[in-house]
Short mmCIF file of C-alpha atoms and ligand atoms in Angstrom, two decimals:
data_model
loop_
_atom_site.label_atom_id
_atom_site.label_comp_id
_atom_site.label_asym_id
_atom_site.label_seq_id
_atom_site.Cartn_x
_atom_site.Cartn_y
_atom_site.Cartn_z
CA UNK A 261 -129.73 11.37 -122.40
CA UNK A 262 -132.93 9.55 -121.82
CA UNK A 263 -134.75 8.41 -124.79
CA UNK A 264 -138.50 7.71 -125.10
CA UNK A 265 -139.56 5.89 -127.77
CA UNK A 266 -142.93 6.61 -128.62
CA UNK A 267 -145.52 5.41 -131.30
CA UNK A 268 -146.17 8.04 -133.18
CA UNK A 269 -147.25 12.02 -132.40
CA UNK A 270 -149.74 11.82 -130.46
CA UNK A 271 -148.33 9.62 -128.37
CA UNK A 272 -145.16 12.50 -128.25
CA UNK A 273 -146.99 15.24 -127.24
CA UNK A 274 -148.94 13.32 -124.12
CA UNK A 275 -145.41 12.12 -122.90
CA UNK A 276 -144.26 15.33 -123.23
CA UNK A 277 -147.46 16.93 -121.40
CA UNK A 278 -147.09 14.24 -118.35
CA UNK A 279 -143.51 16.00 -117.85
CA UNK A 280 -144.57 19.10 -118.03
CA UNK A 281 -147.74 19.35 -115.97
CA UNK A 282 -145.91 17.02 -113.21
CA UNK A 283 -142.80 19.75 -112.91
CA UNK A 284 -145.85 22.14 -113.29
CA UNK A 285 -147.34 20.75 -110.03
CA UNK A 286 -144.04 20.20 -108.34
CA UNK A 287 -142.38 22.80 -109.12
CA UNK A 288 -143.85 26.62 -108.13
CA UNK A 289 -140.59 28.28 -109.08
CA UNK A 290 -140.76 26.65 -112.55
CA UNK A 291 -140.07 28.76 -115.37
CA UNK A 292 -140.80 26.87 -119.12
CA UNK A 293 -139.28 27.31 -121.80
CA UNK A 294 -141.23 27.03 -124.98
CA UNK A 295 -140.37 26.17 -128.82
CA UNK A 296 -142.56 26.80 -132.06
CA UNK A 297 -142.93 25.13 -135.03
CA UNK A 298 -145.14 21.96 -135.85
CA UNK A 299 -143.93 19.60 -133.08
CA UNK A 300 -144.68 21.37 -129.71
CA UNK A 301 -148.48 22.15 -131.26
CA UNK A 302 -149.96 18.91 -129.61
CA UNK A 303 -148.14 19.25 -126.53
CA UNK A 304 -149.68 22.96 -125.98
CA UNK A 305 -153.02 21.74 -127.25
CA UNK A 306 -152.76 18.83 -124.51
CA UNK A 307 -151.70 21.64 -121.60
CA UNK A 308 -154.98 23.48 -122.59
CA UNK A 309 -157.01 20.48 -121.97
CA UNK A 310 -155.14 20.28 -118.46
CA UNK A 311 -156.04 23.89 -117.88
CA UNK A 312 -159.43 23.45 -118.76
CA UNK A 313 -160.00 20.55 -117.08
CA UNK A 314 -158.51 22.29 -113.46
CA UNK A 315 -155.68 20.70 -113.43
CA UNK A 316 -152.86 23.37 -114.26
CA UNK A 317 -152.70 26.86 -113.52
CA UNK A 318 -150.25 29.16 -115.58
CA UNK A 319 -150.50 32.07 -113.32
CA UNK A 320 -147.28 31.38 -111.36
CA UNK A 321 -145.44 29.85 -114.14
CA UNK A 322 -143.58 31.92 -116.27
CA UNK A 323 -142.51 31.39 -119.93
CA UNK A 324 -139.93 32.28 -122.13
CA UNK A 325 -139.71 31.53 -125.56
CA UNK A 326 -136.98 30.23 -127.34
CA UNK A 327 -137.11 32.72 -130.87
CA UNK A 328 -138.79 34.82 -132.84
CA UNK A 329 -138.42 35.93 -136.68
CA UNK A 330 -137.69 39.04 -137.87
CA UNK A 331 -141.01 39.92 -138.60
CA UNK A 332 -144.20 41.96 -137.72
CA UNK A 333 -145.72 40.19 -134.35
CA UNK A 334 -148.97 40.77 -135.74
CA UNK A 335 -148.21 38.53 -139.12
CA UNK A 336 -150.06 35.73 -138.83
CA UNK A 337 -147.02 33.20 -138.97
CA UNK A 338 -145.06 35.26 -136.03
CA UNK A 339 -144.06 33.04 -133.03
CA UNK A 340 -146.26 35.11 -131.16
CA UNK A 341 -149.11 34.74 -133.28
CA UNK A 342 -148.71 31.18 -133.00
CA UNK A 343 -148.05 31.20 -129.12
CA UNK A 344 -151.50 33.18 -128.81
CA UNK A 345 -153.01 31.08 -131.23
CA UNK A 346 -151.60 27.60 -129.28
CA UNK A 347 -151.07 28.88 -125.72
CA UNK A 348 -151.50 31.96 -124.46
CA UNK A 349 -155.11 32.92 -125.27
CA UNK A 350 -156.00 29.73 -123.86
CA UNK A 351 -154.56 29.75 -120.39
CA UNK A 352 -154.28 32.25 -117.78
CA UNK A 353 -150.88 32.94 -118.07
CA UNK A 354 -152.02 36.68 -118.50
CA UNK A 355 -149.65 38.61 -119.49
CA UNK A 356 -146.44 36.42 -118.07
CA UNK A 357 -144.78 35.50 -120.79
CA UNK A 358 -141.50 36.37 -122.89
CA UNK A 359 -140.56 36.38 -126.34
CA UNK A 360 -138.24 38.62 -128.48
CA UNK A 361 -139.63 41.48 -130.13
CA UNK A 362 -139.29 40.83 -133.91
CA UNK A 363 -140.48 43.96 -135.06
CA UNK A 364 -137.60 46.49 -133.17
CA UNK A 365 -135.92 49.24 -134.41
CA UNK A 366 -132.71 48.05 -132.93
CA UNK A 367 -132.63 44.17 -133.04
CA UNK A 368 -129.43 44.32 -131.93
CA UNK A 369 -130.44 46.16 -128.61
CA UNK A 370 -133.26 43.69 -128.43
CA UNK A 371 -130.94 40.97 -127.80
CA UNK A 372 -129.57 42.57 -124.78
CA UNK A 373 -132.77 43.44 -123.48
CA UNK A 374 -133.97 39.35 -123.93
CA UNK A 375 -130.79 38.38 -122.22
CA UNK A 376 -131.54 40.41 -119.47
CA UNK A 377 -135.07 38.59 -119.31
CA UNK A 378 -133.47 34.67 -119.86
CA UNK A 379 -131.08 35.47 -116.89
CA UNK A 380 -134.00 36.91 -114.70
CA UNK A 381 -136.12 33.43 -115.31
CA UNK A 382 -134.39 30.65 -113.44
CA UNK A 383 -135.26 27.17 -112.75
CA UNK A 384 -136.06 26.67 -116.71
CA UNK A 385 -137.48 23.39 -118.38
CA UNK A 386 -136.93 23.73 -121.56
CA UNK A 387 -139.02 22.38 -124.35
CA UNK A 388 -136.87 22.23 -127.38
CA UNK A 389 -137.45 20.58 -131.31
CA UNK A 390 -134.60 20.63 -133.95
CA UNK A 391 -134.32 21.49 -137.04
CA UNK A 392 -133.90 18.65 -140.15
CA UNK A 393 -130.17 20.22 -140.10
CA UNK A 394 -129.73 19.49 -136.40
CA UNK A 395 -130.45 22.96 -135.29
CA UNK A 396 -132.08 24.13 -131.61
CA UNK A 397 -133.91 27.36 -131.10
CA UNK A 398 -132.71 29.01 -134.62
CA UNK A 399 -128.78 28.05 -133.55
CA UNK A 400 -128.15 27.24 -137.31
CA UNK A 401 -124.72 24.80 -138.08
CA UNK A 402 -122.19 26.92 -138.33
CA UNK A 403 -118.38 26.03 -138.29
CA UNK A 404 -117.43 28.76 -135.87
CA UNK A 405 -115.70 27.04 -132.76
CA UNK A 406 -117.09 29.93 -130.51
CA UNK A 407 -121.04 29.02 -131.03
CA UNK A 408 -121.63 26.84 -128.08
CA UNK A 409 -120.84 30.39 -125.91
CA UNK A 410 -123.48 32.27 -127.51
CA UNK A 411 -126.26 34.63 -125.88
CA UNK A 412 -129.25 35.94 -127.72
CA UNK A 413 -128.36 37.15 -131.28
CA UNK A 414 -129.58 38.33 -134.30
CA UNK A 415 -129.21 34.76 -136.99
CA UNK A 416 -129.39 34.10 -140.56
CA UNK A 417 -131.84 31.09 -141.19
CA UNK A 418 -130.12 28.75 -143.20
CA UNK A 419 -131.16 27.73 -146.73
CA UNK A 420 -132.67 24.57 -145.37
CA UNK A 421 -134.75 26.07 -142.42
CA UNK A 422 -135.94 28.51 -145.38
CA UNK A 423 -136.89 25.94 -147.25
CA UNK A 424 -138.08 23.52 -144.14
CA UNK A 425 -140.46 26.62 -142.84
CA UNK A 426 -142.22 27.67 -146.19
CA UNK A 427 -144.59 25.06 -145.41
CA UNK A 428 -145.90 27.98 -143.08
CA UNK A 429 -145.81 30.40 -145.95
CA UNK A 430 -148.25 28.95 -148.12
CA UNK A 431 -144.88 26.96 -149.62
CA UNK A 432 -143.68 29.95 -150.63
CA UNK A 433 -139.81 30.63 -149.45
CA UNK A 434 -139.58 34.22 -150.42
CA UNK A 435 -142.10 35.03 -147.82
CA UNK A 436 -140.26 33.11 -144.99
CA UNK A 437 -138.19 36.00 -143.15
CA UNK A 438 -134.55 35.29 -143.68
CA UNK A 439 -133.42 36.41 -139.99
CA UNK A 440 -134.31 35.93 -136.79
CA UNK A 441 -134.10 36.78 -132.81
CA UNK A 442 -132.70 33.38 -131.07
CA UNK A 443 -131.55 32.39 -127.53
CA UNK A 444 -128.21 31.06 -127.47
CA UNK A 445 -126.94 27.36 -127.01
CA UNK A 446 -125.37 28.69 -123.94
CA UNK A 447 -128.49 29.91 -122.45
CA UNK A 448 -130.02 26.74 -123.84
CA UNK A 449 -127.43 24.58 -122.07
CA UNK A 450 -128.12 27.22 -118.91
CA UNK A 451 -131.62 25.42 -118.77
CA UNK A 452 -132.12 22.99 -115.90
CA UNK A 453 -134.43 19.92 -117.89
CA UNK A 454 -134.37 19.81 -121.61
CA UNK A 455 -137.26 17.93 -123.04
CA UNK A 456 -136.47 17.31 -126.74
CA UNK A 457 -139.03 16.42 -129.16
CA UNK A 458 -138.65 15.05 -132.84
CA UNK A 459 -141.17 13.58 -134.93
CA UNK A 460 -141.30 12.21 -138.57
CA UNK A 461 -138.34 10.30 -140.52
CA UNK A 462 -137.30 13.48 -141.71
CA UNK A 463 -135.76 14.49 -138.16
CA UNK A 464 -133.95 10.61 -137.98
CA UNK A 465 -130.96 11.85 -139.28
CA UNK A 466 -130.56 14.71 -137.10
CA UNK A 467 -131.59 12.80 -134.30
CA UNK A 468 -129.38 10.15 -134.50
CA UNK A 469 -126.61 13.13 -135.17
CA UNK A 470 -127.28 14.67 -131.98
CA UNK A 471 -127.04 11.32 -129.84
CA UNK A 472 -124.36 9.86 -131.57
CA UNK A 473 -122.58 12.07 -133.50
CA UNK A 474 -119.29 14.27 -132.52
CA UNK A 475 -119.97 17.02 -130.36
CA UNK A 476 -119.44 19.35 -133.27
CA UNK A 477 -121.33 23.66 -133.94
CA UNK A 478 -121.83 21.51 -137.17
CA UNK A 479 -124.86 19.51 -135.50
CA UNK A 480 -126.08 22.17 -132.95
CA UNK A 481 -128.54 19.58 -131.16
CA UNK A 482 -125.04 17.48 -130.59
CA UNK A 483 -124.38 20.28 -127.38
CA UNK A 484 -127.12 18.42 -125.53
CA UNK A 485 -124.87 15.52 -125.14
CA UNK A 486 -123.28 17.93 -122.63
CA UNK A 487 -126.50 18.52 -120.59
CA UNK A 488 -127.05 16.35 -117.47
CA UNK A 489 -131.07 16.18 -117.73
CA UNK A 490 -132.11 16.21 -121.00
CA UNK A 491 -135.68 13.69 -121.79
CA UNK A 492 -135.76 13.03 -126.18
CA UNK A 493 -139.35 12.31 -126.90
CA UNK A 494 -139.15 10.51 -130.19
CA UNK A 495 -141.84 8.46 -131.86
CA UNK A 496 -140.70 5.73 -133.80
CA UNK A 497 -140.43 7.53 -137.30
CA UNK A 498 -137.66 9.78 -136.20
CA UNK A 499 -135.70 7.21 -134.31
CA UNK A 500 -135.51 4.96 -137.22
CA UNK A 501 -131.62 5.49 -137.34
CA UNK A 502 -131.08 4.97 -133.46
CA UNK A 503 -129.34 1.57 -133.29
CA UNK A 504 -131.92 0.54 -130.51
C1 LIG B 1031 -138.82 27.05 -133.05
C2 LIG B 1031 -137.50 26.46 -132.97
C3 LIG B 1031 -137.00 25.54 -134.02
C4 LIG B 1031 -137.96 24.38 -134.28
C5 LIG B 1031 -137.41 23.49 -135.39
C6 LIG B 1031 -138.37 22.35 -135.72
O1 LIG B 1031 -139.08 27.85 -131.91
O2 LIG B 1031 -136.81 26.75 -132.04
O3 LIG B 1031 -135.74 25.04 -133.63
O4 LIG B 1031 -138.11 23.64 -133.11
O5 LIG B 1031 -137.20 24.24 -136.54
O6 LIG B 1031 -139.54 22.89 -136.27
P1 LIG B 1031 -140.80 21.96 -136.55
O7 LIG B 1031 -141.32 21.53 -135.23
O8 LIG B 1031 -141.78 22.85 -137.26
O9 LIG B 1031 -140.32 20.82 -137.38
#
């Protein structure tokens, strides 16, 4: 894995935006993958400025994000709602991008639809945070041997993530939705770059789990020590336990 050690977050999310926009230019078959959440905000906030400013154009770059509650898209705290709110209104990326639907009848058929969609989008950077439990996309731990194979499914957020996310629901945990529409490590593993992005001492554990740990469904964000091209963008906070 390559590690960049950064000073603090904004310092992440214009490291983060140099990758991106250069595989943005390079690339015209690019397909990006996004992540919610706090961390990725100043990275999409940069990518507007780059839009703005002339130098990216979304309109041949698809996206596809990573997850989606199980939740009406038009609450305010919906991974939609934040995409529009971050990205998407912003940028002409029209109507070109991909997330699940967290408001179907059958979730279950949803999955199958989004698989359909994450096999249809190759050539995938994906941006990627984790979770203070060591979790990517909403691939919770889980002690099930099988977890590293899995597609899109329907998850249980764990008690932590419940507790981590209320921050978004006015701190109140019986408003944060308990399930949720993610892509699978195996489709996250499927990805061709993986940028992975951790701020704050409260990720240091998890972050020095995934890099160092045992390759365990206990530590999710250990899987990505089986990915060949995978950039951690970590300011200095949440590589405090990183031996280097
Ligand atoms: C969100 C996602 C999650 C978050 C993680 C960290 O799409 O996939 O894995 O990346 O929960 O969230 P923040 O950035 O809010 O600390």
């Amino acid at each position: 894995m390559n590690v960049i050690k950064v000073p603090n977050y904004y310092a992440l999310s214009e490291a983060a935006a140099c990758i991106v926009a250069s595989q943005m230019l390079e690339n015209p078959k690019l397909t990006l993958g996004l992540a919610t959440g706090s961390t990725p905000a100043g990275l999409y906030k940069e990518l507007v400025r780059l839009y703005n400013n002339g130098v990216l154009d979304f309109s041949n770059t698809p996206t596809v994000n990573l997850d989606e509650y199980v939740i009406n898209p038009e609450h305010p705290q919906s991974y939609i709602s934040f995409m529009k709110d971050h990205l998407f209104s912003h940028v002409n990326l029209e109507s070109n991008y991909h997330i699940p639907n967290g408001a179907a009848t059958d979730l279950n058929a949803e999955c199958e639809r989004y698989n359909g969609v994450v096999k249809n989008l190759p050539n995938r950077l994906q941006i990627l945070g984790i979770g203070s439990n060591g979790h990517i996309g909403f691939n919770e731990p889980s002690t099930d041997p099988d977890s590293f194979g899995y597609y899109t499914s329907l998850v249980h957020l764990a008690d932590s993530t419940i507790k981590d996310n209320a921050r978004f629901f006015d701190g109140n945990e019986d408003e944060v939705p308990t399930a949720a529409i993610s892509m699978g490590i195996k489709q996250i593993l499927d990805s061709d770059q993986i940028i992975l992005l951790a701020t704050g001492e409260h990720k240091s554990k998890a972050i020095y789990d995934a890099l160092y740990g045992k390759i365990t469904p206990t530590c999710p964000a250990s899987v990505l020590q089986l990915h060949k091209n995978v950039t951690l963008i970590v300011d200095t906070a949440a590589a405090s336990k990183l031996p280097y």
